[in-house]
């Protein structure tokens, strides 16, 4: 970003997302109570596995609250870029907790398969579990929407986990109902085992996403298209761009790009041009941090420092990187 700020530039503001973590905590407490009641009422190991996953939801929600609080803190002399990546640690911890819950569920399921027991008061147990699933489903939709809107991996992870819990609960309900209809008690244990495997898959996905974020994964393709469309529109033979790189950290997005301008432009003119470019980019992506590198368009050295890994701006048309006059000069 250039050193001078303009008053007309869009204001970049972080959003405090901790209220969504508190919502997740409240939902976890309610569902743990309901599902534990369903397990005690029926004695179903499938419902027990469902309750165990809700305990993980509670722990994950508390971790998410801590991560969101840390990520919301402003930059300091020690953390010059803020602490936005704290959200990725939250997602990783949630993934690990999911593995722990899955292990407990799988062990319990195997024990119950070897030693099956009859179910009791199934009707009440299923009714309680349905209510818990409705609570989880509603909160999951809220978290997923907020996660997409505010680019929060923590909220997306928590929402995905809760939605997985809803699917898990549906499977458990079907399994318990089939036990009643068929009389095959071991089916309850098989359903619980399937739940455990499904939870492991979810955990792998969360850990993979958090690791990608910690390793500075690039912005999504659709956001690259927004950025490159603006840069292509501004490429006119007088000014061009290359070396676009991007990354994201929680709610924050970052990009750096080389801006090639006519050799005779003054520093003031180049600065004003970059200010306008930053203003336009931030107008469509308010959380975007823009870092630019100004270069003379006719200097061969300007084309020798393109990063090895970068986002193509002009597609396969390499000629677009250099103005037509460069070719004429080379022939002369």
mmCIF file of C-alpha atoms in Angstrom:
data_model
loop_
_atom_site.group_PDB
_atom_site.id
_atom_site.type_symbol
_atom_site.label_atom_id
_atom_site.label_comp_id
_atom_site.label_asym_id
_atom_site.label_seq_id
_atom_site.Cartn_x
_atom_site.Cartn_y
_atom_site.Cartn_z
ATOM 1 C CA UNK A 1 0.000 0.000 0.000
ATOM 2 C CA UNK A 2 1.311 3.463 -0.751
ATOM 3 C CA UNK A 3 2.350 5.600 2.178
ATOM 4 C CA UNK A 4 -0.249 8.364 1.856
ATOM 5 C CA UNK A 5 -3.886 7.768 2.832
ATOM 6 C CA UNK A 6 -6.775 9.553 1.141
ATOM 7 C CA UNK A 7 -9.959 10.583 2.922
ATOM 8 C CA UNK A 8 -12.137 9.066 0.197
ATOM 9 C CA UNK A 9 -10.672 5.590 0.600
ATOM 10 C CA UNK A 10 -13.137 2.962 1.881
ATOM 11 C CA UNK A 11 -12.751 2.340 5.601
ATOM 12 C CA UNK A 12 -11.510 -1.144 6.457
ATOM 13 C CA UNK A 13 -13.133 -2.350 9.671
ATOM 14 C CA UNK A 14 -12.946 -5.657 11.447
ATOM 15 C CA UNK A 15 -16.187 -7.184 12.650
ATOM 16 C CA UNK A 16 -16.519 -8.588 16.171
ATOM 17 C CA UNK A 17 -17.839 -12.106 15.598
ATOM 18 C CA UNK A 18 -17.802 -13.321 19.201
ATOM 19 C CA UNK A 19 -21.599 -13.085 19.470
ATOM 20 C CA UNK A 20 -21.820 -16.024 17.064
ATOM 21 C CA UNK A 21 -19.480 -18.060 19.272
ATOM 22 C CA UNK A 22 -21.723 -17.364 22.269
ATOM 23 C CA UNK A 23 -24.697 -18.549 20.201
ATOM 24 C CA UNK A 24 -22.823 -21.767 19.405
ATOM 25 C CA UNK A 25 -21.981 -22.282 23.095
ATOM 26 C CA UNK A 26 -25.608 -21.834 24.109
ATOM 27 C CA UNK A 27 -26.761 -24.274 21.417
ATOM 28 C CA UNK A 28 -24.168 -26.852 22.523
ATOM 29 C CA UNK A 29 -25.316 -26.692 26.145
ATOM 30 C CA UNK A 30 -28.953 -27.124 25.129
ATOM 31 C CA UNK A 31 -28.265 -30.041 22.782
ATOM 32 C CA UNK A 32 -25.973 -31.828 25.257
ATOM 33 C CA UNK A 33 -28.757 -31.697 27.824
ATOM 34 C CA UNK A 34 -31.383 -32.939 25.375
ATOM 35 C CA UNK A 35 -29.270 -35.701 23.812
ATOM 36 C CA UNK A 36 -27.990 -36.944 27.156
ATOM 37 C CA UNK A 37 -31.609 -37.165 28.245
ATOM 38 C CA UNK A 38 -32.455 -39.135 25.100
ATOM 39 C CA UNK A 39 -29.583 -41.554 25.774
ATOM 40 C CA UNK A 40 -30.572 -42.081 29.428
ATOM 41 C CA UNK A 41 -34.185 -42.619 28.388
ATOM 42 C CA UNK A 42 -33.474 -45.223 25.695
ATOM 43 C CA UNK A 43 -30.065 -46.708 26.537
ATOM 44 C CA UNK A 44 -29.120 -46.375 22.835
ATOM 45 C CA UNK A 45 -25.389 -46.268 22.129
ATOM 46 C CA UNK A 46 -26.231 -44.457 18.902
ATOM 47 C CA UNK A 47 -27.828 -41.626 20.886
ATOM 48 C CA UNK A 48 -24.874 -41.717 23.273
ATOM 49 C CA UNK A 49 -22.508 -41.159 20.339
ATOM 50 C CA UNK A 50 -24.698 -38.258 19.231
ATOM 51 C CA UNK A 51 -24.459 -36.711 22.713
ATOM 52 C CA UNK A 52 -20.673 -37.195 22.720
ATOM 53 C CA UNK A 53 -20.362 -35.197 19.529
ATOM 54 C CA UNK A 54 -22.317 -32.354 21.139
ATOM 55 C CA UNK A 55 -19.755 -32.270 23.955
ATOM 56 C CA UNK A 56 -17.129 -31.741 21.261
ATOM 57 C CA UNK A 57 -19.312 -28.960 19.854
ATOM 58 C CA UNK A 58 -19.214 -27.213 23.228
ATOM 59 C CA UNK A 59 -15.430 -27.447 23.543
ATOM 60 C CA UNK A 60 -15.018 -26.279 19.953
ATOM 61 C CA UNK A 61 -17.357 -23.335 20.528
ATOM 62 C CA UNK A 62 -15.336 -22.222 23.568
ATOM 63 C CA UNK A 63 -12.107 -22.469 21.547
ATOM 64 C CA UNK A 64 -13.778 -20.517 18.742
ATOM 65 C CA UNK A 65 -14.775 -17.780 21.186
ATOM 66 C CA UNK A 66 -11.178 -17.436 22.367
ATOM 67 C CA UNK A 67 -9.829 -17.416 18.794
ATOM 68 C CA UNK A 68 -12.329 -14.797 17.632
ATOM 69 C CA UNK A 69 -11.468 -12.568 20.584
ATOM 70 C CA UNK A 70 -7.750 -12.840 19.796
ATOM 71 C CA UNK A 71 -8.283 -12.294 16.048
ATOM 72 C CA UNK A 72 -10.333 -9.151 16.716
ATOM 73 C CA UNK A 73 -7.502 -7.456 18.608
ATOM 74 C CA UNK A 74 -5.797 -4.604 16.716
ATOM 75 C CA UNK A 75 -2.228 -4.764 15.447
ATOM 76 C CA UNK A 76 0.510 -3.908 17.944
ATOM 77 C CA UNK A 77 4.250 -3.265 17.869
ATOM 78 C CA UNK A 78 4.783 -6.989 18.424
ATOM 79 C CA UNK A 79 2.041 -8.228 16.066
ATOM 80 C CA UNK A 80 2.301 -5.725 13.237
ATOM 81 C CA UNK A 81 -0.162 -7.581 11.013
ATOM 82 C CA UNK A 82 -2.639 -8.345 13.778
ATOM 83 C CA UNK A 83 -3.648 -11.823 14.940
ATOM 84 C CA UNK A 84 -6.158 -12.843 12.279
ATOM 85 C CA UNK A 85 -4.562 -16.281 11.867
ATOM 86 C CA UNK A 86 -5.731 -17.222 15.362
ATOM 87 C CA UNK A 87 -8.908 -18.427 13.644
ATOM 88 C CA UNK A 88 -6.979 -21.200 11.903
ATOM 89 C CA UNK A 89 -5.766 -22.554 15.233
ATOM 90 C CA UNK A 90 -9.386 -22.741 16.344
ATOM 91 C CA UNK A 91 -10.329 -24.823 13.310
ATOM 92 C CA UNK A 92 -7.346 -27.118 13.893
ATOM 93 C CA UNK A 93 -8.263 -27.628 17.556
ATOM 94 C CA UNK A 94 -11.838 -28.403 16.549
ATOM 95 C CA UNK A 95 -10.579 -30.990 14.083
ATOM 96 C CA UNK A 96 -8.467 -32.670 16.769
ATOM 97 C CA UNK A 97 -11.426 -32.674 19.178
ATOM 98 C CA UNK A 98 -13.524 -34.338 16.511
ATOM 99 C CA UNK A 99 -10.963 -37.138 16.243
ATOM 100 C CA UNK A 100 -11.094 -37.633 20.029
ATOM 101 C CA UNK A 101 -14.886 -37.838 19.998
ATOM 102 C CA UNK A 102 -14.810 -40.254 17.081
ATOM 103 C CA UNK A 103 -12.425 -42.534 18.972
ATOM 104 C CA UNK A 104 -14.755 -42.699 21.972
ATOM 105 C CA UNK A 105 -17.737 -43.372 19.722
ATOM 106 C CA UNK A 106 -15.993 -46.168 17.798
ATOM 107 C CA UNK A 107 -14.829 -47.940 20.960
ATOM 108 C CA UNK A 108 -18.309 -47.676 22.498
ATOM 109 C CA UNK A 109 -19.917 -48.943 19.301
ATOM 110 C CA UNK A 110 -17.671 -52.024 19.153
ATOM 111 C CA UNK A 111 -18.386 -52.838 22.809
ATOM 112 C CA UNK A 112 -22.141 -52.547 22.261
ATOM 113 C CA UNK A 113 -21.952 -54.670 19.095
ATOM 114 C CA UNK A 114 -20.292 -57.454 21.095
ATOM 115 C CA UNK A 115 -22.721 -57.012 23.992
ATOM 116 C CA UNK A 116 -26.069 -55.813 22.574
ATOM 117 C CA UNK A 117 -28.769 -54.495 24.889
ATOM 118 C CA UNK A 118 -32.474 -53.815 24.326
ATOM 119 C CA UNK A 119 -33.667 -50.217 23.876
ATOM 120 C CA UNK A 120 -36.304 -48.592 26.086
ATOM 121 C CA UNK A 121 -38.731 -45.670 25.748
ATOM 122 C CA UNK A 122 -37.654 -45.168 22.155
ATOM 123 C CA UNK A 123 -40.488 -42.788 21.294
ATOM 124 C CA UNK A 124 -39.524 -40.201 23.902
ATOM 125 C CA UNK A 125 -35.849 -40.570 23.116
ATOM 126 C CA UNK A 126 -36.365 -39.928 19.419
ATOM 127 C CA UNK A 127 -38.599 -36.921 20.073
ATOM 128 C CA UNK A 128 -35.974 -35.328 22.325
ATOM 129 C CA UNK A 129 -33.245 -35.988 19.762
ATOM 130 C CA UNK A 130 -35.308 -34.392 16.977
ATOM 131 C CA UNK A 131 -35.677 -31.197 19.025
ATOM 132 C CA UNK A 132 -31.919 -31.114 19.602
ATOM 133 C CA UNK A 133 -31.281 -31.556 15.880
ATOM 134 C CA UNK A 134 -33.586 -28.660 15.029
ATOM 135 C CA UNK A 135 -31.657 -26.424 17.426
ATOM 136 C CA UNK A 136 -28.333 -27.461 15.884
ATOM 137 C CA UNK A 137 -29.625 -27.063 12.342
ATOM 138 C CA UNK A 138 -30.857 -23.513 12.941
ATOM 139 C CA UNK A 139 -27.614 -22.403 14.597
ATOM 140 C CA UNK A 140 -25.543 -24.113 11.867
ATOM 141 C CA UNK A 141 -27.282 -22.093 9.155
ATOM 142 C CA UNK A 142 -26.660 -18.856 11.065
ATOM 143 C CA UNK A 143 -22.959 -19.677 11.534
ATOM 144 C CA UNK A 144 -22.427 -20.732 7.909
ATOM 145 C CA UNK A 145 -24.061 -17.545 6.642
ATOM 146 C CA UNK A 146 -21.991 -15.361 8.977
ATOM 147 C CA UNK A 147 -18.815 -17.288 8.097
ATOM 148 C CA UNK A 148 -19.303 -16.707 4.377
ATOM 149 C CA UNK A 149 -20.285 -13.067 4.852
ATOM 150 C CA UNK A 150 -17.317 -12.206 7.075
ATOM 151 C CA UNK A 151 -14.764 -14.687 5.647
ATOM 152 C CA UNK A 152 -14.363 -16.399 9.014
ATOM 153 C CA UNK A 153 -12.947 -19.931 8.888
ATOM 154 C CA UNK A 154 -13.831 -20.313 12.577
ATOM 155 C CA UNK A 155 -17.532 -19.738 11.988
ATOM 156 C CA UNK A 156 -17.511 -21.838 8.815
ATOM 157 C CA UNK A 157 -15.811 -24.695 10.670
ATOM 158 C CA UNK A 158 -18.241 -24.479 13.575
ATOM 159 C CA UNK A 159 -21.194 -24.297 11.200
ATOM 160 C CA UNK A 160 -19.990 -27.286 9.176
ATOM 161 C CA UNK A 161 -19.459 -29.241 12.367
ATOM 162 C CA UNK A 162 -22.972 -28.495 13.593
ATOM 163 C CA UNK A 163 -24.446 -29.377 10.203
ATOM 164 C CA UNK A 164 -22.525 -32.653 10.305
ATOM 165 C CA UNK A 165 -24.041 -33.197 13.742
ATOM 166 C CA UNK A 166 -27.495 -32.732 12.243
ATOM 167 C CA UNK A 167 -26.785 -35.331 9.543
ATOM 168 C CA UNK A 168 -25.326 -37.625 12.188
ATOM 169 C CA UNK A 169 -28.418 -37.253 14.338
ATOM 170 C CA UNK A 170 -30.634 -38.082 11.380
ATOM 171 C CA UNK A 171 -28.654 -41.269 10.793
ATOM 172 C CA UNK A 172 -28.894 -42.210 14.464
ATOM 173 C CA UNK A 173 -32.651 -41.628 14.478
ATOM 174 C CA UNK A 174 -33.096 -43.849 11.443
ATOM 175 C CA UNK A 175 -30.911 -46.516 13.024
ATOM 176 C CA UNK A 176 -32.808 -46.513 16.311
ATOM 177 C CA UNK A 177 -36.124 -46.651 14.458
ATOM 178 C CA UNK A 178 -34.883 -49.637 12.433
ATOM 179 C CA UNK A 179 -33.853 -51.403 15.631
ATOM 180 C CA UNK A 180 -37.433 -51.083 16.869
ATOM 181 C CA UNK A 181 -38.868 -52.287 13.548
ATOM 182 C CA UNK A 182 -36.475 -55.197 12.966
ATOM 183 C CA UNK A 183 -35.619 -56.174 16.516
ATOM 184 C CA UNK A 184 -31.928 -56.469 15.550
ATOM 185 C CA UNK A 185 -30.212 -54.784 18.511
ATOM 186 C CA UNK A 186 -26.712 -54.787 16.974
ATOM 187 C CA UNK A 187 -27.925 -52.372 14.297
ATOM 188 C CA UNK A 188 -27.749 -49.606 16.939
ATOM 189 C CA UNK A 189 -24.011 -50.257 17.337
ATOM 190 C CA UNK A 190 -23.437 -50.336 13.579
ATOM 191 C CA UNK A 191 -25.096 -46.933 13.204
ATOM 192 C CA UNK A 192 -22.921 -45.538 16.003
ATOM 193 C CA UNK A 193 -19.809 -46.887 14.250
ATOM 194 C CA UNK A 194 -20.863 -45.233 10.981
ATOM 195 C CA UNK A 195 -21.340 -41.981 12.896
ATOM 196 C CA UNK A 196 -17.769 -42.233 14.194
ATOM 197 C CA UNK A 197 -16.344 -42.717 10.708
ATOM 198 C CA UNK A 198 -18.349 -39.766 9.385
ATOM 199 C CA UNK A 199 -17.018 -37.559 12.177
ATOM 200 C CA UNK A 200 -13.430 -38.514 11.286
ATOM 201 C CA UNK A 201 -14.004 -37.383 7.696
ATOM 202 C CA UNK A 202 -15.255 -34.018 8.984
ATOM 203 C CA UNK A 203 -12.206 -33.663 11.224
ATOM 204 C CA UNK A 204 -9.829 -34.312 8.334
ATOM 205 C CA UNK A 205 -11.537 -31.587 6.307
ATOM 206 C CA UNK A 206 -11.280 -29.023 9.109
ATOM 207 C CA UNK A 207 -7.607 -29.707 9.783
ATOM 208 C CA UNK A 208 -6.805 -29.552 6.066
ATOM 209 C CA UNK A 209 -8.496 -26.156 5.741
ATOM 210 C CA UNK A 210 -6.775 -24.742 8.830
ATOM 211 C CA UNK A 211 -3.331 -25.915 7.671
ATOM 212 C CA UNK A 212 -3.930 -24.351 4.245
ATOM 213 C CA UNK A 213 -4.716 -21.043 5.925
ATOM 214 C CA UNK A 214 -1.613 -21.156 8.105
ATOM 215 C CA UNK A 215 0.453 -21.809 4.963
ATOM 216 C CA UNK A 216 -0.917 -18.644 3.293
ATOM 217 C CA UNK A 217 -3.296 -20.248 0.820
ATOM 218 C CA UNK A 218 -4.233 -17.977 -2.094
ATOM 219 C CA UNK A 219 -7.636 -16.307 -2.343
ATOM 220 C CA UNK A 220 -10.432 -18.279 -4.061
ATOM 221 C CA UNK A 221 -10.587 -18.258 -7.865
ATOM 222 C CA UNK A 222 -13.723 -16.112 -7.920
ATOM 223 C CA UNK A 223 -11.959 -13.378 -5.931
ATOM 224 C CA UNK A 224 -8.929 -13.619 -8.211
ATOM 225 C CA UNK A 225 -11.274 -12.998 -11.126
ATOM 226 C CA UNK A 226 -12.605 -9.823 -9.479
ATOM 227 C CA UNK A 227 -9.057 -8.516 -8.962
ATOM 228 C CA UNK A 228 -7.714 -9.480 -12.386
ATOM 229 C CA UNK A 229 -10.755 -8.004 -14.134
ATOM 230 C CA UNK A 230 -9.945 -4.607 -12.593
ATOM 231 C CA UNK A 231 -6.274 -4.928 -13.543
ATOM 232 C CA UNK A 232 -7.091 -6.029 -17.115
ATOM 233 C CA UNK A 233 -9.465 -3.099 -17.501
ATOM 234 C CA UNK A 234 -6.685 -0.718 -16.455
ATOM 235 C CA UNK A 235 -4.121 -2.268 -18.835
ATOM 236 C CA UNK A 236 -3.926 0.000 -21.897
ATOM 237 C CA UNK A 237 -0.359 -0.162 -23.253
ATOM 238 C CA UNK A 238 0.618 2.803 -21.106
ATOM 239 C CA UNK A 239 0.141 1.030 -17.777
ATOM 240 C CA UNK A 240 0.212 -2.741 -17.197
ATOM 241 C CA UNK A 241 0.569 -5.214 -14.327
ATOM 242 C CA UNK A 242 2.160 -8.531 -13.462
ATOM 243 C CA UNK A 243 3.318 -10.639 -10.491
ATOM 244 C CA UNK A 244 -0.052 -10.756 -8.727
ATOM 245 C CA UNK A 245 0.051 -12.768 -5.497
ATOM 246 C CA UNK A 246 -2.685 -13.154 -2.873
ATOM 247 C CA UNK A 247 -3.284 -14.725 0.519
ATOM 248 C CA UNK A 248 -5.864 -14.603 3.288
ATOM 249 C CA UNK A 249 -5.721 -14.577 7.078
ATOM 250 C CA UNK A 250 -9.118 -14.931 8.722
ATOM 251 C CA UNK A 251 -11.222 -11.922 7.758
ATOM 252 C CA UNK A 252 -8.236 -10.176 6.173
ATOM 253 C CA UNK A 253 -7.240 -10.508 2.498
ATOM 254 C CA UNK A 254 -3.879 -9.523 1.050
ATOM 255 C CA UNK A 255 -2.561 -8.932 -2.470
ATOM 256 C CA UNK A 256 0.634 -7.568 -3.960
ATOM 257 C CA UNK A 257 1.191 -6.672 -7.603
ATOM 258 C CA UNK A 258 3.783 -4.920 -9.788
ATOM 259 C CA UNK A 259 2.476 -1.756 -11.469
ATOM 260 C CA UNK A 260 4.394 -0.809 -14.641
ATOM 261 C CA UNK A 261 4.009 2.843 -15.661
ATOM 262 C CA UNK A 262 5.633 5.142 -18.264
ATOM 263 C CA UNK A 263 9.260 5.997 -17.518
ATOM 264 C CA UNK A 264 8.615 9.745 -17.534
ATOM 265 C CA UNK A 265 5.908 9.693 -14.850
ATOM 266 C CA UNK A 266 6.758 11.611 -11.698
ATOM 267 C CA UNK A 267 6.641 9.945 -8.278
ATOM 268 C CA UNK A 268 3.552 12.051 -7.508
ATOM 269 C CA UNK A 269 1.734 10.846 -10.629
ATOM 270 C CA UNK A 270 2.600 7.231 -9.953
ATOM 271 C CA UNK A 271 1.508 7.576 -6.339
ATOM 272 C CA UNK A 272 -1.827 9.128 -7.349
ATOM 273 C CA UNK A 273 -2.427 6.336 -9.853
ATOM 274 C CA UNK A 274 -1.798 3.661 -7.222
ATOM 275 C CA UNK A 275 -4.085 5.434 -4.769
ATOM 276 C CA UNK A 276 -6.873 5.260 -7.343
ATOM 277 C CA UNK A 277 -6.175 1.575 -7.998
ATOM 278 C CA UNK A 278 -6.271 0.757 -4.285
ATOM 279 C CA UNK A 279 -9.503 2.710 -3.877
ATOM 280 C CA UNK A 280 -11.163 0.758 -6.690
ATOM 281 C CA UNK A 281 -10.004 -2.624 -5.391
ATOM 282 C CA UNK A 282 -11.062 -1.897 -1.823
ATOM 283 C CA UNK A 283 -14.403 -0.619 -3.089
ATOM 284 C CA UNK A 284 -15.312 -4.163 -4.165
ATOM 285 C CA UNK A 285 -13.302 -6.000 -1.462
ATOM 286 C CA UNK A 286 -13.273 -3.831 1.702
ATOM 287 C CA UNK A 287 -11.064 -6.222 3.733
ATOM 288 C CA UNK A 288 -8.378 -6.318 1.033
ATOM 289 C CA UNK A 289 -4.884 -5.027 1.875
ATOM 290 C CA UNK A 290 -3.117 -3.887 -1.309
ATOM 291 C CA UNK A 291 0.670 -3.763 -1.626
ATOM 292 C CA UNK A 292 2.014 -2.359 -4.907
ATOM 293 C CA UNK A 293 5.482 -2.234 -6.456
ATOM 294 C CA UNK A 294 5.946 0.600 -8.969
ATOM 295 C CA UNK A 295 8.259 -0.098 -11.947
ATOM 296 C CA UNK A 296 9.226 1.703 -15.211
ATOM 297 C CA UNK A 297 7.477 -0.023 -18.090
ATOM 298 C CA UNK A 298 10.396 0.157 -20.564
ATOM 299 C CA UNK A 299 13.101 -1.147 -18.242
ATOM 300 C CA UNK A 300 13.960 -4.817 -19.016
ATOM 301 C CA UNK A 301 14.671 -5.344 -15.295
ATOM 302 C CA UNK A 302 10.977 -4.722 -14.640
ATOM 303 C CA UNK A 303 10.220 -8.053 -16.322
ATOM 304 C CA UNK A 304 12.904 -10.074 -14.594
ATOM 305 C CA UNK A 305 11.499 -9.995 -11.049
ATOM 306 C CA UNK A 306 8.143 -11.672 -11.673
ATOM 307 C CA UNK A 307 7.542 -14.170 -8.803
ATOM 308 C CA UNK A 308 7.743 -17.844 -9.696
ATOM 309 C CA UNK A 309 4.251 -18.425 -8.300
ATOM 310 C CA UNK A 310 1.720 -15.766 -9.246
ATOM 311 C CA UNK A 311 -1.813 -15.334 -10.552
ATOM 312 C CA UNK A 312 -2.007 -14.796 -14.344
ATOM 313 C CA UNK A 313 -3.566 -11.437 -15.188
ATOM 314 C CA UNK A 314 -3.525 -11.591 -18.984
ATOM 315 C CA UNK A 315 -3.953 -15.324 -19.452
ATOM 316 C CA UNK A 316 -1.547 -16.976 -21.875
ATOM 317 C CA UNK A 317 -0.986 -13.772 -23.846
ATOM 318 C CA UNK A 318 2.538 -12.934 -22.708
ATOM 319 C CA UNK A 319 2.691 -10.038 -25.193
ATOM 320 C CA UNK A 320 0.205 -8.172 -23.033
ATOM 321 C CA UNK A 321 2.882 -7.873 -20.362
ATOM 322 C CA UNK A 322 4.952 -5.583 -22.563
ATOM 323 C CA UNK A 323 3.762 -2.520 -24.503
ATOM 324 C CA UNK A 324 4.041 -2.706 -28.339
ATOM 325 C CA UNK A 325 6.823 -0.090 -28.384
ATOM 326 C CA UNK A 326 9.182 -2.534 -26.608
ATOM 327 C CA UNK A 327 9.123 -4.858 -29.651
ATOM 328 C CA UNK A 328 9.849 -1.945 -31.982
ATOM 329 C CA UNK A 329 12.761 -0.828 -29.841
ATOM 330 C CA UNK A 330 14.157 -4.385 -29.829
ATOM 331 C CA UNK A 331 14.067 -4.551 -33.641
ATOM 332 C CA UNK A 332 15.723 -1.174 -33.938
#
